[in-house]
Short mmCIF file of C-alpha atoms in Angstrom, two decimals:
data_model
loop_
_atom_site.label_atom_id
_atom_site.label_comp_id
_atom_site.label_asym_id
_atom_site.label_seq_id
_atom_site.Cartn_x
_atom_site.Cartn_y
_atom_site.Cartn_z
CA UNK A 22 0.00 0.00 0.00
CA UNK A 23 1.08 3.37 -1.16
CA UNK A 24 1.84 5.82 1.83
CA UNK A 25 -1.25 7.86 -0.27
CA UNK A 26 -3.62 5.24 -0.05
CA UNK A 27 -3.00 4.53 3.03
CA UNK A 28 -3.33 8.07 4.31
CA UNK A 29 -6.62 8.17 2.21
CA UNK A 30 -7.89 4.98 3.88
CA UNK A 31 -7.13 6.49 7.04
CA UNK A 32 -9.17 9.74 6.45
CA UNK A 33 -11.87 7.85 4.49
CA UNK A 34 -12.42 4.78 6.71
CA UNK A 35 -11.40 6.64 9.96
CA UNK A 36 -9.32 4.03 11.10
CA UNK A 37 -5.48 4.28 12.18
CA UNK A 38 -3.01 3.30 9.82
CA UNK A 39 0.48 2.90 10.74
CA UNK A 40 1.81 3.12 6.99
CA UNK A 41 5.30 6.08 7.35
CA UNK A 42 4.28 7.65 10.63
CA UNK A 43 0.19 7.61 10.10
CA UNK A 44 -1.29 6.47 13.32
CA UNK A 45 -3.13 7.33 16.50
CA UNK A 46 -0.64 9.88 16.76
CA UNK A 47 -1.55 11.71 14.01
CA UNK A 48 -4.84 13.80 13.33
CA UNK A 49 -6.68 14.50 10.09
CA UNK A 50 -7.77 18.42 9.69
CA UNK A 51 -8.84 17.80 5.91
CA UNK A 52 -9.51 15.24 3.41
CA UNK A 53 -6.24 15.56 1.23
CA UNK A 54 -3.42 13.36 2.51
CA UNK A 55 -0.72 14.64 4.30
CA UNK A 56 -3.67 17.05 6.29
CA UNK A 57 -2.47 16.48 9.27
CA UNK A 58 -1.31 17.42 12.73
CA UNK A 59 0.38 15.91 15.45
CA UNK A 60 -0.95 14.95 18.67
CA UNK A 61 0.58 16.18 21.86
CA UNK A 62 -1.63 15.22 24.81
CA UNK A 63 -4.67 14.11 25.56
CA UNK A 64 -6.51 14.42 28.70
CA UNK A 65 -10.03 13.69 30.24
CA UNK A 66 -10.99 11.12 27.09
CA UNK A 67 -14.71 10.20 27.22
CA UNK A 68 -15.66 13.10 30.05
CA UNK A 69 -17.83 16.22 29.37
CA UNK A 70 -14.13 17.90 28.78
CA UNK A 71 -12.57 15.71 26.63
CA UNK A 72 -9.69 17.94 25.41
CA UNK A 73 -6.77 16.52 22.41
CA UNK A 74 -3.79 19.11 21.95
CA UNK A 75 -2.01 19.36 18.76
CA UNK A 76 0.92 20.84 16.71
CA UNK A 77 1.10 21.81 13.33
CA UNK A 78 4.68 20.18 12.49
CA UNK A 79 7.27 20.52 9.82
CA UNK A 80 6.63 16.89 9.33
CA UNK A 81 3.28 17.39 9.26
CA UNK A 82 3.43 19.63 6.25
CA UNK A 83 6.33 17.50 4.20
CA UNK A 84 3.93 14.39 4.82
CA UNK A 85 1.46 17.04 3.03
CA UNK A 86 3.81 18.68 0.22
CA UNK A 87 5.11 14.87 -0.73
CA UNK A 88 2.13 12.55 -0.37
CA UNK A 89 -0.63 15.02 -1.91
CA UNK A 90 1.24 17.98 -3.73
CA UNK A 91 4.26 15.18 -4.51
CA UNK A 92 6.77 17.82 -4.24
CA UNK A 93 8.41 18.79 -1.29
CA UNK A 94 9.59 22.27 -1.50
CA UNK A 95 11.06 24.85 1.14
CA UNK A 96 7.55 27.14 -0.40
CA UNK A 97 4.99 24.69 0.06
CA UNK A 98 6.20 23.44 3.33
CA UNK A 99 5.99 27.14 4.38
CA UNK A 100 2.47 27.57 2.74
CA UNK A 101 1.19 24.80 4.62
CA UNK A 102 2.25 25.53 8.08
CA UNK A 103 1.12 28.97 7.57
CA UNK A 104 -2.88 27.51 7.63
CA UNK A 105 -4.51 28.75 10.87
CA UNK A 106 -5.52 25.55 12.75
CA UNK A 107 -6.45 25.05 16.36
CA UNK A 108 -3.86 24.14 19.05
CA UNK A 109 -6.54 21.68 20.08
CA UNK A 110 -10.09 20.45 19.75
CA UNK A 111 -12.09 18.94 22.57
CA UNK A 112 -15.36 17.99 22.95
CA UNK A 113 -18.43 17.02 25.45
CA UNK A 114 -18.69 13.02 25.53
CA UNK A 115 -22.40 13.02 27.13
CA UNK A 116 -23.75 15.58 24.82
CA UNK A 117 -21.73 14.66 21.51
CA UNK A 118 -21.29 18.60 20.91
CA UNK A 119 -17.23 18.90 20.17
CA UNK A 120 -15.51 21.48 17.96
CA UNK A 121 -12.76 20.01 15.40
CA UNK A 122 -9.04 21.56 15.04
CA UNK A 123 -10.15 23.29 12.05
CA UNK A 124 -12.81 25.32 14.53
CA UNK A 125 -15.86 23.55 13.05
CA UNK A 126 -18.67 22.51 15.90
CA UNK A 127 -21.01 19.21 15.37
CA UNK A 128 -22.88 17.19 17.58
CA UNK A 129 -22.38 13.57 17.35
CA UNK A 130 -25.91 11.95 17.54
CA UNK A 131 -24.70 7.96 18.13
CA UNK A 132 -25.36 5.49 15.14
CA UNK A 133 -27.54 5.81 12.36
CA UNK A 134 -30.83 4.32 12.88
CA UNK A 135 -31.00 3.62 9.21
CA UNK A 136 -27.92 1.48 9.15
CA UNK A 137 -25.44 2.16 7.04
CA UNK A 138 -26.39 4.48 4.33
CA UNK A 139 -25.65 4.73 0.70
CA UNK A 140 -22.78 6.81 1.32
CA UNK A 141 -21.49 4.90 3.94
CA UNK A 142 -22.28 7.16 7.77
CA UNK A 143 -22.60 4.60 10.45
CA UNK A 144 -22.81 7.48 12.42
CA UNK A 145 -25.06 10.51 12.55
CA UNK A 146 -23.23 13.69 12.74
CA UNK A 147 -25.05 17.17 13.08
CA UNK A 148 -23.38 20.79 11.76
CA UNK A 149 -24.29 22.48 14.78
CA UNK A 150 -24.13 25.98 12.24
CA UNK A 151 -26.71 24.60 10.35
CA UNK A 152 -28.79 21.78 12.22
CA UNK A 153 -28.05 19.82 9.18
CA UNK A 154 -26.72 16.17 9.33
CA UNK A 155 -23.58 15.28 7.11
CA UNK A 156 -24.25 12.56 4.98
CA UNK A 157 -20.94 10.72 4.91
CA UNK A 158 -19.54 12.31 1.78
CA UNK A 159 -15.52 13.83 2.24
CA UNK A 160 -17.56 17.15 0.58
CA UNK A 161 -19.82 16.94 3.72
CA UNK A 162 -16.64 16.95 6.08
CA UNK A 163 -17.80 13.61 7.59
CA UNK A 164 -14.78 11.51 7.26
CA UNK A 165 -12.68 13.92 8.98
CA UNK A 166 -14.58 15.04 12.06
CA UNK A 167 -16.13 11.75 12.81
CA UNK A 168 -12.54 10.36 13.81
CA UNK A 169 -12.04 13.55 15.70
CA UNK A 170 -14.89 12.50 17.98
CA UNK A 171 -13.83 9.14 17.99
CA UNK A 172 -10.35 10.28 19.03
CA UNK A 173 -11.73 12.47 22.29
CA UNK A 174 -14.49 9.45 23.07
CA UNK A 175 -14.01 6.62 21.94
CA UNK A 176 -16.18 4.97 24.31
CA UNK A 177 -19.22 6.73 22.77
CA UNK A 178 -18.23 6.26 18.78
CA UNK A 179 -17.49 2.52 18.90
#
């Protein structure tokens, strides 16, 4: 397996993959691979204040530059640090209501009473902007703050 499919497995399935440095440790912000961050500490998993601290790394944004852009270069390791993320996301394992590293809020409902859907949510997952639920697609977000949630409760999104 390609370190790109495995990084897209990762975002798309939700699941870790240890495939060059792509594990638990590691946090998806967007659906390209390569979007991610790394994980510092995590404290009070599957409590009301569930909170997951992150960093933004240079390795994080060479893992970007070569696996998505496929060229690693001094300016696009620079451009992609420079993205404004959150130092941390953290969420509220009784309500479901948790806010991602990219500073999006949803409210994770539990699973989906209709099963597994045509576009694949187990899970249902509310915009908490919008009231609308995300229905699985990468456009809808889905595959990247679903394992946010399941990485501040994983109790709750088994």
């Amino acid at each position: 397996m390609t370190k790109a499919i495995g990084a897209y497995k990762s975002v798309i399935l939700g699941d870790p993959v240890d495939v060059a440095g792509q594990d638990e440790n590691k946090i998806y912000y967007g659906s390209r691979a390569g979007m991610q961050v790394s994980v510092v500490s995590r404290r009070r998993l599957n409590t009301p204040n569930a909170v997951i601290t992150v960093e933004h790394r240079r390795e994080d944004a060479v893992a970007f530059c070569r696996d998505y852009v496929q060229n690693v270069t001094d300016k696009c390791v620079a451009d992609e640090l420079a993205i404004k993320l959150n130092d941390r996301f953290s969420g509220n394992c009784k309500t479901g209501r948790f806010t991602t590293v990219s500073n999006q809020t949803y409210v994770f409902f539990g699973r989906n009473p209709k099963g597994s859907s045509a576009m694949g949510n187990e899970f249902v997952l509310i915009d908490a902007d919008t009231n609308q639920p995300l229905d699985g697609s990468m456009a809808s977000g889905y595959p990247v703050a679903l394992p946010q949630f399941q990485a501040l409760c994983p109790a709750r999104a088994r």
